Amino acid sequence: MTAPRELPVLILAAWDCLDRHRRSRCPKCAEAGFCPLVEAARGRIRQWRRFRHVWGRR
């Protein structure tokens, strides 16, 4: 049996950031709901998915 592939630490941190922002807001969150930390985390996850798609790691 093969072990499941582990996600890189930065991707795990990005998911953790999104999970925390779903529960509560941070001091950097704007009243309109925009947060630069969330946007960076989403961008990092998007790039990781693109990388996996291009290099065949699904």
mmCIF file of N, CA, C and O in Angstrom:
data_model
loop_
_atom_site.group_PDB
_atom_site.id
_atom_site.type_symbol
_atom_site.label_atom_id
_atom_site.label_comp_id
_atom_site.label_asym_id
_atom_site.label_seq_id
_atom_site.Cartn_x
_atom_site.Cartn_y
_atom_site.Cartn_z
ATOM 1 N N MET A 1 0.846 -1.185 0.000
ATOM 2 C CA MET A 1 0.000 0.000 0.000
ATOM 3 C C MET A 1 0.885 1.240 0.000
ATOM 4 O O MET A 1 1.835 1.329 0.755
ATOM 5 N N THR A 2 0.566 2.171 -0.856
ATOM 6 C CA THR A 2 1.375 3.381 -0.936
ATOM 7 C C THR A 2 0.828 4.448 0.009
ATOM 8 O O THR A 2 -0.373 4.515 0.259
ATOM 9 N N ALA A 3 1.724 5.259 0.505
ATOM 10 C CA ALA A 3 1.330 6.350 1.396
ATOM 11 C C ALA A 3 0.764 7.499 0.565
ATOM 12 O O ALA A 3 1.222 7.763 -0.548
ATOM 13 N N PRO A 4 -0.240 8.200 1.089
ATOM 14 C CA PRO A 4 -0.774 9.348 0.350
ATOM 15 C C PRO A 4 0.267 10.463 0.278
ATOM 16 O O PRO A 4 1.099 10.611 1.173
ATOM 17 N N ARG A 5 0.225 11.185 -0.788
ATOM 18 C CA ARG A 5 1.171 12.300 -0.948
ATOM 19 C C ARG A 5 0.834 13.410 0.035
ATOM 20 O O ARG A 5 -0.333 13.746 0.229
ATOM 21 N N GLU A 6 1.861 13.957 0.593
ATOM 22 C CA GLU A 6 1.661 15.041 1.540
ATOM 23 C C GLU A 6 1.680 16.377 0.802
ATOM 24 O O GLU A 6 2.394 16.545 -0.182
ATOM 25 N N LEU A 7 0.905 17.300 1.303
ATOM 26 C CA LEU A 7 0.896 18.641 0.731
ATOM 27 C C LEU A 7 2.080 19.426 1.274
ATOM 28 O O LEU A 7 2.490 19.224 2.416
ATOM 29 N N PRO A 8 2.618 20.354 0.474
ATOM 30 C CA PRO A 8 3.687 21.212 0.985
ATOM 31 C C PRO A 8 3.187 22.061 2.157
ATOM 32 O O PRO A 8 1.996 22.359 2.276
ATOM 33 N N VAL A 9 4.102 22.464 2.990
ATOM 34 C CA VAL A 9 3.766 23.233 4.198
ATOM 35 C C VAL A 9 3.053 24.543 3.837
ATOM 36 O O VAL A 9 2.097 24.934 4.512
ATOM 37 N N LEU A 10 3.487 25.209 2.786
ATOM 38 C CA LEU A 10 2.859 26.481 2.416
ATOM 39 C C LEU A 10 1.408 26.291 1.989
ATOM 40 O O LEU A 10 0.563 27.151 2.256
ATOM 41 N N ILE A 11 1.106 25.180 1.349
ATOM 42 C CA ILE A 11 -0.272 24.918 0.939
ATOM 43 C C ILE A 11 -1.123 24.598 2.169
ATOM 44 O O ILE A 11 -2.265 25.054 2.290
ATOM 45 N N LEU A 12 -0.574 23.828 3.092
ATOM 46 C CA LEU A 12 -1.296 23.550 4.341
ATOM 47 C C LEU A 12 -1.562 24.846 5.111
ATOM 48 O O LEU A 12 -2.644 25.033 5.671
ATOM 49 N N ALA A 13 -0.575 25.743 5.121
ATOM 50 C CA ALA A 13 -0.755 27.027 5.810
ATOM 51 C C ALA A 13 -1.829 27.865 5.118
ATOM 52 O O ALA A 13 -2.606 28.562 5.782
ATOM 53 N N ALA A 14 -1.890 27.803 3.791
ATOM 54 C CA ALA A 14 -2.908 28.555 3.053
ATOM 55 C C ALA A 14 -4.304 28.031 3.390
ATOM 56 O O ALA A 14 -5.232 28.813 3.614
ATOM 57 N N TRP A 15 -4.461 26.703 3.437
ATOM 58 C CA TRP A 15 -5.755 26.134 3.808
ATOM 59 C C TRP A 15 -6.121 26.500 5.242
ATOM 60 O O TRP A 15 -7.284 26.787 5.536
ATOM 61 N N ASP A 16 -5.141 26.500 6.127
ATOM 62 C CA ASP A 16 -5.389 26.877 7.518
ATOM 63 C C ASP A 16 -5.857 28.335 7.601
ATOM 64 O O ASP A 16 -6.773 28.657 8.359
ATOM 65 N N CYS A 17 -5.242 29.201 6.801
ATOM 66 C CA CYS A 17 -5.640 30.610 6.778
ATOM 67 C C CYS A 17 -7.097 30.744 6.334
ATOM 68 O O CYS A 17 -7.873 31.485 6.946
ATOM 69 N N LEU A 18 -7.481 30.010 5.289
ATOM 70 C CA LEU A 18 -8.867 30.077 4.809
ATOM 71 C C LEU A 18 -9.835 29.553 5.863
ATOM 72 O O LEU A 18 -10.907 30.132 6.074
ATOM 73 N N ASP A 19 -9.466 28.463 6.526
ATOM 74 C CA ASP A 19 -10.328 27.904 7.578
ATOM 75 C C ASP A 19 -10.515 28.891 8.723
ATOM 76 O O ASP A 19 -11.622 29.071 9.231
ATOM 77 N N ARG A 20 -9.438 29.545 9.130
ATOM 78 C CA ARG A 20 -9.535 30.517 10.234
ATOM 79 C C ARG A 20 -10.401 31.709 9.860
ATOM 80 O O ARG A 20 -11.146 32.220 10.684
ATOM 81 N N HIS A 21 -10.297 32.156 8.609
ATOM 82 C CA HIS A 21 -11.091 33.305 8.181
ATOM 83 C C HIS A 21 -12.562 32.948 7.995
ATOM 84 O O HIS A 21 -13.406 33.827 7.996
ATOM 85 N N ARG A 22 -12.860 31.690 7.811
ATOM 86 C CA ARG A 22 -14.268 31.290 7.750
ATOM 87 C C ARG A 22 -14.915 31.417 9.126
ATOM 88 O O ARG A 22 -16.099 31.688 9.236
ATOM 89 N N ARG A 23 -14.131 31.170 10.175
ATOM 90 C CA ARG A 23 -14.656 31.228 11.544
ATOM 91 C C ARG A 23 -14.696 32.651 12.105
ATOM 92 O O ARG A 23 -15.643 33.028 12.770
ATOM 93 N N SER A 24 -13.639 33.427 11.861
ATOM 94 C CA SER A 24 -13.592 34.792 12.402
ATOM 95 C C SER A 24 -12.683 35.656 11.540
ATOM 96 O O SER A 24 -11.866 35.154 10.781
ATOM 97 N N ARG A 25 -12.835 36.951 11.710
ATOM 98 C CA ARG A 25 -12.039 37.894 10.933
ATOM 99 C C ARG A 25 -10.751 38.231 11.660
ATOM 100 O O ARG A 25 -10.671 38.145 12.873
ATOM 101 N N CYS A 26 -9.749 38.644 10.899
ATOM 102 C CA CYS A 26 -8.484 39.081 11.488
ATOM 103 C C CYS A 26 -8.440 40.614 11.481
ATOM 104 O O CYS A 26 -9.299 41.258 10.873
ATOM 105 N N PRO A 27 -7.451 41.219 12.132
ATOM 106 C CA PRO A 27 -7.361 42.687 12.146
ATOM 107 C C PRO A 27 -7.145 43.316 10.764
ATOM 108 O O PRO A 27 -7.449 44.486 10.563
ATOM 109 N N LYS A 28 -6.644 42.552 9.807
ATOM 110 C CA LYS A 28 -6.395 43.100 8.467
ATOM 111 C C LYS A 28 -7.632 43.056 7.572
ATOM 112 O O LYS A 28 -7.621 43.607 6.485
ATOM 113 N N CYS A 29 -8.679 42.379 8.002
ATOM 114 C CA CYS A 29 -9.896 42.276 7.199
ATOM 115 C C CYS A 29 -10.602 43.630 7.119
ATOM 116 O O CYS A 29 -10.765 44.309 8.124
ATOM 117 N N ALA A 30 -11.039 43.974 5.926
ATOM 118 C CA ALA A 30 -11.767 45.221 5.730
ATOM 119 C C ALA A 30 -13.248 44.992 6.049
ATOM 120 O O ALA A 30 -13.721 43.864 6.129
ATOM 121 N N GLU A 31 -13.979 46.067 6.225
ATOM 122 C CA GLU A 31 -15.414 45.965 6.508
ATOM 123 C C GLU A 31 -16.179 45.304 5.365
ATOM 124 O O GLU A 31 -17.178 44.645 5.580
ATOM 125 N N ALA A 32 -15.690 45.474 4.134
ATOM 126 C CA ALA A 32 -16.361 44.899 2.970
ATOM 127 C C ALA A 32 -16.083 43.412 2.820
ATOM 128 O O ALA A 32 -16.642 42.758 1.956
ATOM 129 N N GLY A 33 -15.190 42.865 3.654
ATOM 130 C CA GLY A 33 -14.888 41.444 3.602
ATOM 131 C C GLY A 33 -13.592 41.107 2.894
ATOM 132 O O GLY A 33 -13.191 39.951 2.852
ATOM 133 N N PHE A 34 -12.899 42.103 2.336
ATOM 134 C CA PHE A 34 -11.634 41.848 1.650
ATOM 135 C C PHE A 34 -10.514 41.689 2.670
ATOM 136 O O PHE A 34 -10.422 42.434 3.634
ATOM 137 N N CYS A 35 -9.655 40.693 2.469
ATOM 138 C CA CYS A 35 -8.486 40.512 3.322
ATOM 139 C C CYS A 35 -7.303 40.115 2.437
ATOM 140 O O CYS A 35 -7.399 39.143 1.674
ATOM 141 N N PRO A 36 -6.189 40.838 2.529
ATOM 142 C CA PRO A 36 -5.034 40.493 1.693
ATOM 143 C C PRO A 36 -4.464 39.114 2.018
ATOM 144 O O PRO A 36 -3.924 38.439 1.139
ATOM 145 N N LEU A 37 -4.593 38.675 3.252
ATOM 146 C CA LEU A 37 -4.096 37.347 3.620
ATOM 147 C C LEU A 37 -4.901 36.247 2.939
ATOM 148 O O LEU A 37 -4.344 35.250 2.468
ATOM 149 N N VAL A 38 -6.201 36.434 2.870
ATOM 150 C CA VAL A 38 -7.065 35.446 2.212
ATOM 151 C C VAL A 38 -6.778 35.409 0.717
ATOM 152 O O VAL A 38 -6.697 34.337 0.113
ATOM 153 N N GLU A 39 -6.608 36.575 0.109
ATOM 154 C CA GLU A 39 -6.319 36.618 -1.324
ATOM 155 C C GLU A 39 -4.989 35.949 -1.632
ATOM 156 O O GLU A 39 -4.867 35.234 -2.632
ATOM 157 N N ALA A 40 -3.992 36.143 -0.788
ATOM 158 C CA ALA A 40 -2.698 35.481 -0.990
ATOM 159 C C ALA A 40 -2.835 33.970 -0.843
ATOM 160 O O ALA A 40 -2.247 33.203 -1.622
ATOM 161 N N ALA A 41 -3.606 33.525 0.136
ATOM 162 C CA ALA A 41 -3.800 32.093 0.348
ATOM 163 C C ALA A 41 -4.530 31.471 -0.839
ATOM 164 O O ALA A 41 -4.151 30.396 -1.322
ATOM 165 N N ARG A 42 -5.559 32.130 -1.325
ATOM 166 C CA ARG A 42 -6.296 31.614 -2.487
ATOM 167 C C ARG A 42 -5.396 31.533 -3.712
ATOM 168 O O ARG A 42 -5.440 30.571 -4.470
ATOM 169 N N GLY A 43 -4.587 32.564 -3.913
ATOM 170 C CA GLY A 43 -3.658 32.573 -5.046
ATOM 171 C C GLY A 43 -2.641 31.450 -4.956
ATOM 172 O O GLY A 43 -2.322 30.801 -5.960
ATOM 173 N N ARG A 44 -2.136 31.205 -3.759
ATOM 174 C CA ARG A 44 -1.154 30.132 -3.570
ATOM 175 C C ARG A 44 -1.780 28.768 -3.878
ATOM 176 O O ARG A 44 -1.170 27.928 -4.541
ATOM 177 N N ILE A 45 -3.011 28.549 -3.430
ATOM 178 C CA ILE A 45 -3.689 27.276 -3.692
ATOM 179 C C ILE A 45 -3.971 27.122 -5.181
ATOM 180 O O ILE A 45 -3.785 26.043 -5.751
ATOM 181 N N ARG A 46 -4.389 28.217 -5.837
ATOM 182 C CA ARG A 46 -4.629 28.168 -7.282
ATOM 183 C C ARG A 46 -3.354 27.795 -8.043
ATOM 184 O O ARG A 46 -3.374 26.959 -8.955
ATOM 185 N N GLN A 47 -2.235 28.411 -7.660
ATOM 186 C CA GLN A 47 -0.963 28.113 -8.326
ATOM 187 C C GLN A 47 -0.554 26.666 -8.108
ATOM 188 O O GLN A 47 -0.041 26.012 -9.011
ATOM 189 N N TRP A 48 -0.765 26.151 -6.909
ATOM 190 C CA TRP A 48 -0.433 24.757 -6.618
ATOM 191 C C TRP A 48 -1.275 23.813 -7.474
ATOM 192 O O TRP A 48 -0.771 22.833 -8.014
ATOM 193 N N ARG A 49 -2.552 24.112 -7.629
ATOM 194 C CA ARG A 49 -3.420 23.274 -8.462
ATOM 195 C C ARG A 49 -2.976 23.313 -9.919
ATOM 196 O O ARG A 49 -2.994 22.298 -10.606
ATOM 197 N N ARG A 50 -2.594 24.508 -10.405
ATOM 198 C CA ARG A 50 -2.097 24.619 -11.780
ATOM 199 C C ARG A 50 -0.826 23.805 -11.956
ATOM 200 O O ARG A 50 -0.641 23.118 -12.952
ATOM 201 N N PHE A 51 0.075 23.904 -10.988
ATOM 202 C CA PHE A 51 1.332 23.164 -11.044
ATOM 203 C C PHE A 51 1.068 21.662 -11.116
ATOM 204 O O PHE A 51 1.647 20.953 -11.933
ATOM 205 N N ARG A 52 0.182 21.184 -10.272
ATOM 206 C CA ARG A 52 -0.153 19.752 -10.262
ATOM 207 C C ARG A 52 -0.784 19.329 -11.576
ATOM 208 O O ARG A 52 -0.517 18.255 -12.083
ATOM 209 N N HIS A 53 -1.641 20.191 -12.128
ATOM 210 C CA HIS A 53 -2.309 19.873 -13.386
ATOM 211 C C HIS A 53 -1.298 19.787 -14.532
ATOM 212 O O HIS A 53 -1.346 18.865 -15.348
ATOM 213 N N VAL A 54 -0.385 20.745 -14.606
ATOM 214 C CA VAL A 54 0.596 20.782 -15.694
ATOM 215 C C VAL A 54 1.565 19.614 -15.595
ATOM 216 O O VAL A 54 1.901 18.998 -16.596
ATOM 217 N N TRP A 55 2.000 19.296 -14.402
ATOM 218 C CA TRP A 55 3.010 18.255 -14.245
ATOM 219 C C TRP A 55 2.406 16.878 -13.987
ATOM 220 O O TRP A 55 3.135 15.935 -13.702
ATOM 221 N N GLY A 56 1.102 16.751 -14.076
ATOM 222 C CA GLY A 56 0.471 15.441 -14.018
ATOM 223 C C GLY A 56 0.346 14.830 -12.645
ATOM 224 O O GLY A 56 0.200 13.639 -12.503
ATOM 225 N N ARG A 57 0.386 15.629 -11.616
ATOM 226 C CA ARG A 57 0.254 15.122 -10.250
ATOM 227 C C ARG A 57 -1.134 15.453 -9.751
ATOM 228 O O ARG A 57 -1.395 16.537 -9.263
ATOM 229 N N ARG A 58 -2.046 14.551 -9.887
ATOM 230 C CA ARG A 58 -3.423 14.830 -9.521
ATOM 231 C C ARG A 58 -3.815 14.111 -8.288
ATOM 232 O O ARG A 58 -3.531 13.130 -7.874
#
